[in-house]
mmCIF file of C-alpha atoms in Angstrom:
data_model
loop_
_atom_site.group_PDB
_atom_site.id
_atom_site.type_symbol
_atom_site.label_atom_id
_atom_site.label_comp_id
_atom_site.label_asym_id
_atom_site.label_seq_id
_atom_site.Cartn_x
_atom_site.Cartn_y
_atom_site.Cartn_z
ATOM 1 C CA MET A 109 -30.745 22.579 -41.186
ATOM 2 C CA ARG A 110 -32.921 19.676 -40.061
ATOM 3 C CA SER A 111 -30.272 17.221 -41.229
ATOM 4 C CA LEU A 112 -27.604 19.051 -39.235
ATOM 5 C CA PHE A 113 -29.821 18.936 -36.136
ATOM 6 C CA LEU A 114 -30.309 15.187 -36.531
ATOM 7 C CA ILE A 115 -26.570 14.624 -36.904
ATOM 8 C CA LEU A 116 -25.818 16.657 -33.773
ATOM 9 C CA ALA A 117 -28.535 14.867 -31.832
ATOM 10 C CA ALA A 118 -27.074 11.521 -32.829
ATOM 11 C CA CYS A 119 -23.619 12.603 -31.691
ATOM 12 C CA LEU A 120 -24.666 13.800 -28.241
ATOM 13 C CA PRO A 121 -24.798 10.315 -26.650
ATOM 14 C CA LEU A 122 -21.343 9.587 -28.037
ATOM 15 C CA LEU A 123 -19.967 12.842 -26.649
ATOM 16 C CA ALA A 124 -21.496 12.079 -23.263
ATOM 17 C CA ALA A 125 -20.013 8.578 -23.320
ATOM 18 C CA ASP A 126 -16.564 10.038 -23.963
ATOM 19 C CA ARG A 127 -16.676 12.102 -20.761
ATOM 20 C CA ILE A 128 -14.926 10.453 -17.838
ATOM 21 C CA ARG A 129 -17.307 10.097 -14.907
ATOM 22 C CA VAL A 130 -15.277 11.073 -11.865
ATOM 23 C CA GLN A 131 -16.565 10.679 -8.327
ATOM 24 C CA ILE A 132 -14.610 12.467 -5.602
ATOM 25 C CA ILE A 133 -14.779 10.894 -2.150
ATOM 26 C CA THR A 134 -14.201 13.290 0.748
ATOM 27 C CA GLY A 135 -14.775 13.366 4.487
ATOM 28 C CA GLY A 136 -12.909 12.640 7.688
ATOM 29 C CA HIS A 137 -10.278 15.318 7.091
ATOM 30 C CA ALA A 138 -10.641 19.064 6.648
ATOM 31 C CA HIS A 139 -9.256 20.484 3.422
ATOM 32 C CA ASP A 140 -8.953 23.751 1.548
ATOM 33 C CA LEU A 141 -11.858 24.276 -0.849
ATOM 34 C CA GLY A 142 -9.257 25.204 -3.438
ATOM 35 C CA PHE A 143 -8.881 21.446 -3.934
ATOM 36 C CA TYR A 144 -11.906 21.461 -6.222
ATOM 37 C CA SER A 145 -10.206 23.895 -8.591
ATOM 38 C CA LEU A 146 -8.206 20.900 -9.817
ATOM 39 C CA PHE A 147 -11.303 19.796 -11.712
ATOM 40 C CA GLU A 148 -12.384 23.148 -13.147
ATOM 41 C CA GLY A 149 -12.172 23.850 -16.866
ATOM 42 C CA GLN A 150 -12.081 20.193 -17.839
ATOM 43 C CA PRO A 151 -14.962 19.511 -20.240
ATOM 44 C CA GLY A 152 -13.839 15.915 -20.606
ATOM 45 C CA LEU A 153 -14.805 15.172 -17.005
ATOM 46 C CA ALA A 154 -18.239 14.729 -15.460
ATOM 47 C CA VAL A 155 -17.487 15.285 -11.770
ATOM 48 C CA SER A 156 -19.596 14.426 -8.732
ATOM 49 C CA ILE A 157 -18.756 14.590 -5.019
ATOM 50 C CA ASN A 158 -19.837 11.878 -2.602
ATOM 51 C CA PRO A 159 -18.681 12.570 0.973
ATOM 52 C CA HIS A 160 -18.827 10.199 3.902
ATOM 53 C CA PRO A 161 -21.006 8.787 5.323
ATOM 54 C CA SER A 162 -22.855 8.311 2.012
ATOM 55 C CA ALA A 163 -19.780 7.118 0.109
ATOM 56 C CA TYR A 164 -19.894 3.506 -1.085
ATOM 57 C CA ARG A 165 -23.460 2.959 0.083
ATOM 58 C CA SER A 166 -24.580 2.038 -3.434
ATOM 59 C CA ASP A 167 -23.210 -0.017 -6.304
ATOM 60 C CA LEU A 168 -20.743 2.091 -8.326
ATOM 61 C CA ARG A 169 -20.479 -0.213 -11.320
ATOM 62 C CA GLY A 170 -21.646 1.389 -14.544
ATOM 63 C CA LYS A 171 -21.990 4.774 -12.841
ATOM 64 C CA VAL A 172 -18.398 5.840 -12.133
ATOM 65 C CA ASP A 173 -15.278 5.534 -14.277
ATOM 66 C CA VAL A 174 -12.704 6.877 -11.820
ATOM 67 C CA LEU A 175 -12.860 7.269 -8.059
ATOM 68 C CA VAL A 176 -10.679 10.098 -6.747
ATOM 69 C CA LEU A 177 -10.096 9.686 -3.025
ATOM 70 C CA TYR A 178 -9.382 12.743 -0.892
ATOM 71 C CA ASP A 179 -10.888 11.428 2.307
ATOM 72 C CA LEU A 180 -9.524 9.995 5.545
ATOM 73 C CA HIS A 181 -11.860 7.235 6.544
ATOM 74 C CA ASP A 182 -11.980 3.518 7.290
ATOM 75 C CA LEU A 183 -14.914 1.625 5.819
ATOM 76 C CA ALA A 184 -16.901 0.086 8.640
ATOM 77 C CA THR A 185 -19.661 -1.924 6.959
ATOM 78 C CA ASP A 186 -19.581 -5.013 4.782
ATOM 79 C CA VAL A 187 -21.880 -3.288 2.274
ATOM 80 C CA GLN A 188 -19.440 -0.428 1.741
ATOM 81 C CA LYS A 189 -16.502 -2.788 1.393
ATOM 82 C CA LYS A 190 -18.360 -4.990 -1.077
ATOM 83 C CA ASN A 191 -19.373 -2.021 -3.235
ATOM 84 C CA LEU A 192 -15.777 -0.819 -3.362
ATOM 85 C CA GLN A 193 -14.466 -4.301 -4.118
ATOM 86 C CA ASP A 194 -17.076 -4.909 -6.823
ATOM 87 C CA TYR A 195 -16.184 -1.588 -8.445
ATOM 88 C CA LEU A 196 -12.479 -2.421 -8.592
ATOM 89 C CA GLU A 197 -13.113 -6.007 -9.665
ATOM 90 C CA SER A 198 -15.156 -4.658 -12.585
ATOM 91 C CA GLY A 199 -12.289 -2.482 -13.855
ATOM 92 C CA GLY A 200 -13.122 0.888 -12.299
ATOM 93 C CA GLY A 201 -10.209 3.323 -12.058
ATOM 94 C CA LEU A 202 -8.801 4.702 -8.818
ATOM 95 C CA VAL A 203 -6.701 7.773 -7.947
ATOM 96 C CA VAL A 204 -5.632 8.082 -4.300
ATOM 97 C CA LEU A 205 -4.473 11.533 -3.205
ATOM 98 C CA HIS A 206 -2.464 12.629 -0.164
ATOM 99 C CA HIS A 207 -4.180 11.874 3.167
ATOM 100 C CA ALA A 208 -6.377 9.234 1.513
ATOM 101 C CA LEU A 209 -3.273 7.026 1.690
ATOM 102 C CA ALA A 210 -4.318 6.495 5.315
ATOM 103 C CA ASP A 211 -7.741 5.133 4.325
ATOM 104 C CA ASN A 212 -8.454 1.591 5.494
ATOM 105 C CA TRP A 213 -4.909 1.336 6.789
ATOM 106 C CA GLN A 214 -5.568 -1.996 8.497
ATOM 107 C CA TRP A 215 -7.511 -3.596 5.615
ATOM 108 C CA ARG A 216 -4.834 -5.796 4.049
ATOM 109 C CA TRP A 217 -6.597 -6.350 0.724
ATOM 110 C CA TRP A 218 -6.910 -2.607 0.264
ATOM 111 C CA TYR A 219 -3.423 -1.368 1.059
ATOM 112 C CA GLN A 220 -1.516 -4.440 -0.111
ATOM 113 C CA ASP A 221 -3.345 -5.640 -3.225
ATOM 114 C CA VAL A 222 -4.951 -2.447 -4.512
ATOM 115 C CA VAL A 223 -3.167 0.760 -3.482
ATOM 116 C CA GLY A 224 0.249 -0.768 -2.931
ATOM 117 C CA GLY A 225 1.116 1.589 -0.089
ATOM 118 C CA ARG A 226 -0.253 3.126 3.092
ATOM 119 C CA PHE A 227 0.228 5.762 5.753
ATOM 120 C CA LEU A 228 0.240 3.986 9.111
ATOM 121 C CA MET A 229 -2.068 5.769 11.526
ATOM 122 C CA GLY A 230 -0.439 3.993 14.459
ATOM 123 C CA ALA A 231 2.229 1.486 15.362
ATOM 124 C CA GLU A 232 1.822 -2.001 13.934
ATOM 125 C CA GLY A 233 4.108 -4.680 15.298
ATOM 126 C CA ALA A 234 7.681 -3.436 15.039
ATOM 127 C CA ALA A 235 6.697 -0.671 12.624
ATOM 128 C CA PRO A 236 6.026 2.737 14.202
ATOM 129 C CA GLY A 237 3.271 4.959 12.903
ATOM 130 C CA SER A 238 3.978 7.194 9.930
ATOM 131 C CA THR A 239 4.611 10.893 10.536
ATOM 132 C CA ALA A 240 3.541 14.077 8.765
ATOM 133 C CA LYS A 241 5.163 17.498 8.717
ATOM 134 C CA ALA A 242 4.028 20.724 7.069
ATOM 135 C CA PRO A 243 4.959 22.962 5.499
ATOM 136 C CA VAL A 244 7.929 21.488 3.670
ATOM 137 C CA ARG A 245 9.352 22.265 0.261
ATOM 138 C CA LEU A 246 9.699 19.059 -1.712
ATOM 139 C CA SER A 247 11.918 18.681 -4.767
ATOM 140 C CA VAL A 248 10.433 16.005 -7.007
ATOM 141 C CA ARG A 249 11.609 14.268 -10.171
ATOM 142 C CA PRO A 250 10.127 11.630 -12.508
ATOM 143 C CA VAL A 251 11.738 8.182 -12.332
ATOM 144 C CA ALA A 252 9.758 6.435 -15.067
ATOM 145 C CA ARG A 253 8.294 6.931 -18.511
ATOM 146 C CA HIS A 254 4.542 6.682 -18.180
ATOM 147 C CA PRO A 255 1.378 8.403 -19.496
ATOM 148 C CA VAL A 256 0.699 9.746 -15.980
ATOM 149 C CA LEU A 257 3.931 11.725 -16.332
ATOM 150 C CA ASP A 258 3.210 13.259 -19.749
ATOM 151 C CA GLY A 259 4.399 16.863 -19.567
ATOM 152 C CA VAL A 260 5.632 16.416 -15.994
ATOM 153 C CA GLU A 261 9.255 17.371 -15.401
ATOM 154 C CA ALA A 262 11.247 17.953 -12.207
ATOM 155 C CA PHE A 263 9.460 20.444 -9.943
ATOM 156 C CA THR A 264 9.289 21.812 -6.403
ATOM 157 C CA LEU A 265 6.180 21.969 -4.263
ATOM 158 C CA ASP A 266 5.283 23.487 -0.911
ATOM 159 C CA ASP A 267 3.422 20.584 0.625
ATOM 160 C CA GLU A 268 3.303 18.156 3.548
ATOM 161 C CA GLY A 269 5.965 15.525 4.091
ATOM 162 C CA TYR A 270 5.055 11.920 4.922
ATOM 163 C CA LYS A 271 7.677 9.717 6.542
ATOM 164 C CA GLY A 272 7.607 6.038 7.456
ATOM 165 C CA MET A 273 4.914 4.871 5.058
ATOM 166 C CA TRP A 274 4.778 1.321 3.750
ATOM 167 C CA LEU A 275 5.264 0.821 -0.006
ATOM 168 C CA SER A 276 4.678 -2.512 -1.701
ATOM 169 C CA PRO A 277 7.578 -3.941 -3.721
ATOM 170 C CA LYS A 278 4.950 -4.658 -6.383
ATOM 171 C CA SER A 279 4.143 -0.961 -6.845
ATOM 172 C CA THR A 280 5.756 0.952 -9.718
ATOM 173 C CA PRO A 281 7.371 4.257 -8.638
ATOM 174 C CA LEU A 282 6.615 7.292 -10.804
ATOM 175 C CA LEU A 283 7.998 10.226 -8.803
ATOM 176 C CA GLU A 284 10.682 10.514 -6.144
ATOM 177 C CA THR A 285 12.091 13.274 -4.004
ATOM 178 C CA ALA A 286 15.290 14.674 -5.485
ATOM 179 C CA SER A 287 16.845 16.462 -2.510
ATOM 180 C CA ALA A 288 18.752 14.970 0.416
ATOM 181 C CA GLU A 289 17.163 17.652 2.586
ATOM 182 C CA ASN A 290 13.793 15.998 2.035
ATOM 183 C CA ASP A 291 14.918 12.595 3.322
ATOM 184 C CA ALA A 292 14.431 13.544 6.977
ATOM 185 C CA VAL A 293 10.766 14.474 6.522
ATOM 186 C CA ASN A 294 9.580 12.476 3.518
ATOM 187 C CA ASP A 295 9.917 9.016 2.026
ATOM 188 C CA LYS A 296 11.651 8.729 -1.325
ATOM 189 C CA VAL A 297 8.713 7.660 -3.506
ATOM 190 C CA VAL A 298 5.853 10.177 -3.730
ATOM 191 C CA ALA A 299 3.754 8.723 -6.575
ATOM 192 C CA TRP A 300 3.303 5.206 -7.886
ATOM 193 C CA ILE A 301 1.141 2.764 -9.817
ATOM 194 C CA GLY A 302 -0.640 0.305 -7.543
ATOM 195 C CA PRO A 303 -0.325 -3.458 -8.113
ATOM 196 C CA TRP A 304 -4.052 -4.139 -8.606
ATOM 197 C CA PRO A 305 -4.302 -6.186 -11.849
ATOM 198 C CA LYS A 306 -7.982 -5.711 -12.696
ATOM 199 C CA SER A 307 -8.056 -1.930 -13.102
ATOM 200 C CA ARG A 308 -5.712 1.049 -13.054
ATOM 201 C CA VAL A 309 -4.653 2.548 -9.738
ATOM 202 C CA VAL A 310 -2.544 5.685 -9.204
ATOM 203 C CA ALA A 311 -1.375 6.881 -5.781
ATOM 204 C CA ILE A 312 -0.003 10.402 -5.295
ATOM 205 C CA GLN A 313 1.282 11.409 -1.865
ATOM 206 C CA LEU A 314 1.363 15.101 -2.806
ATOM 207 C CA GLY A 315 -1.642 17.408 -2.453
ATOM 208 C CA HIS A 316 -1.816 18.985 1.002
ATOM 209 C CA GLY A 317 -3.071 22.469 0.167
ATOM 210 C CA ALA A 318 -2.852 25.550 -2.012
ATOM 211 C CA GLY A 319 0.820 24.941 -2.723
ATOM 212 C CA ALA A 320 -0.266 21.892 -4.698
ATOM 213 C CA TYR A 321 -3.613 23.081 -6.058
ATOM 214 C CA THR A 322 -2.039 26.142 -7.692
ATOM 215 C CA SER A 323 0.897 24.241 -9.171
ATOM 216 C CA GLU A 324 0.332 23.680 -12.865
ATOM 217 C CA THR A 325 2.591 20.621 -12.705
ATOM 218 C CA TYR A 326 0.528 19.077 -9.919
ATOM 219 C CA ARG A 327 -2.695 19.891 -11.719
ATOM 220 C CA ARG A 328 -1.369 18.201 -14.847
ATOM 221 C CA LEU A 329 -0.291 15.191 -12.797
ATOM 222 C CA VAL A 330 -3.790 14.719 -11.371
ATOM 223 C CA ARG A 331 -5.418 15.216 -14.785
ATOM 224 C CA ASN A 332 -3.077 12.654 -16.317
ATOM 225 C CA ALA A 333 -3.752 10.186 -13.513
ATOM 226 C CA ILE A 334 -7.510 10.409 -14.029
ATOM 227 C CA ALA A 335 -7.231 10.059 -17.801
ATOM 228 C CA TRP A 336 -4.979 7.020 -17.516
ATOM 229 C CA ALA A 337 -6.991 5.318 -14.769
ATOM 230 C CA ALA A 338 -10.270 5.600 -16.689
ATOM 231 C CA PRO A 339 -11.465 2.525 -18.571
ATOM 232 C CA ALA A 340 -11.465 2.784 -22.354
ATOM 233 C CA PRO A 341 -14.533 4.587 -23.800
ATOM 234 C CA THR A 342 -15.883 1.322 -25.221
ATOM 235 C CA SER A 343 -15.701 -0.264 -21.772
ATOM 236 C CA ARG A 344 -17.451 2.728 -20.210
ATOM 237 C CA THR A 345 -20.262 2.543 -22.760
ATOM 238 C CA ALA A 346 -20.705 -1.186 -22.189
ATOM 239 C CA ALA A 347 -20.804 -0.728 -18.422
ATOM 240 C CA SER A 348 -23.390 2.043 -18.695
ATOM 241 C CA SER A 349 -25.622 -0.114 -20.869
ATOM 242 C CA ARG A 350 -25.825 -2.649 -18.045
ATOM 243 C CA GLU A 351 -27.270 -0.138 -15.542
#
């Protein structure tokens, strides 16, 4: 019995290291509390919530494996920007959901190099601001073979349409709308891989409310995105050892 206890005790740090440390950033936009159900029943995740204004106030390296953004906020201080940049430079994963596509919409490094897309909160030059409309029923289909799409087939979702966003030509589309009826209220691409080369970035336009949170396909999509964006377990262990 004592030997079994020692074996289990030795395994506990390894089991903890295998859990993906997810930090959810919220604030700046009201949302249904049902959003948090996306992370229930997932023993492989260690989830924390860090709302604004406390988000990005401290160094995230070695403490977080994947940032999940569900906020609507522009970073105002150099400290916050540096902490976010350092995290992504070090290989930290990023999943950007729905209205968080409007975060930092005038910070070129962020929307161009990292996320690879943005919702324009206002006109910029000749480009008008993006528009949103809800509720809309979106028909969505995969357009790539990718781990984020494991188990994800064509589906419909009652959600919010975004029209007139900017998408980088360097982004890799994962999901597109599949109905001509959606074209008037939503852009074609609704999920993509961002162009950032130093870590893994997934952007998913979908996720407005209960229509998404209760969709098993959407839930799977978010789970897959987190799992893929996370650094390898060996990298997570090495980062933690440097804390």
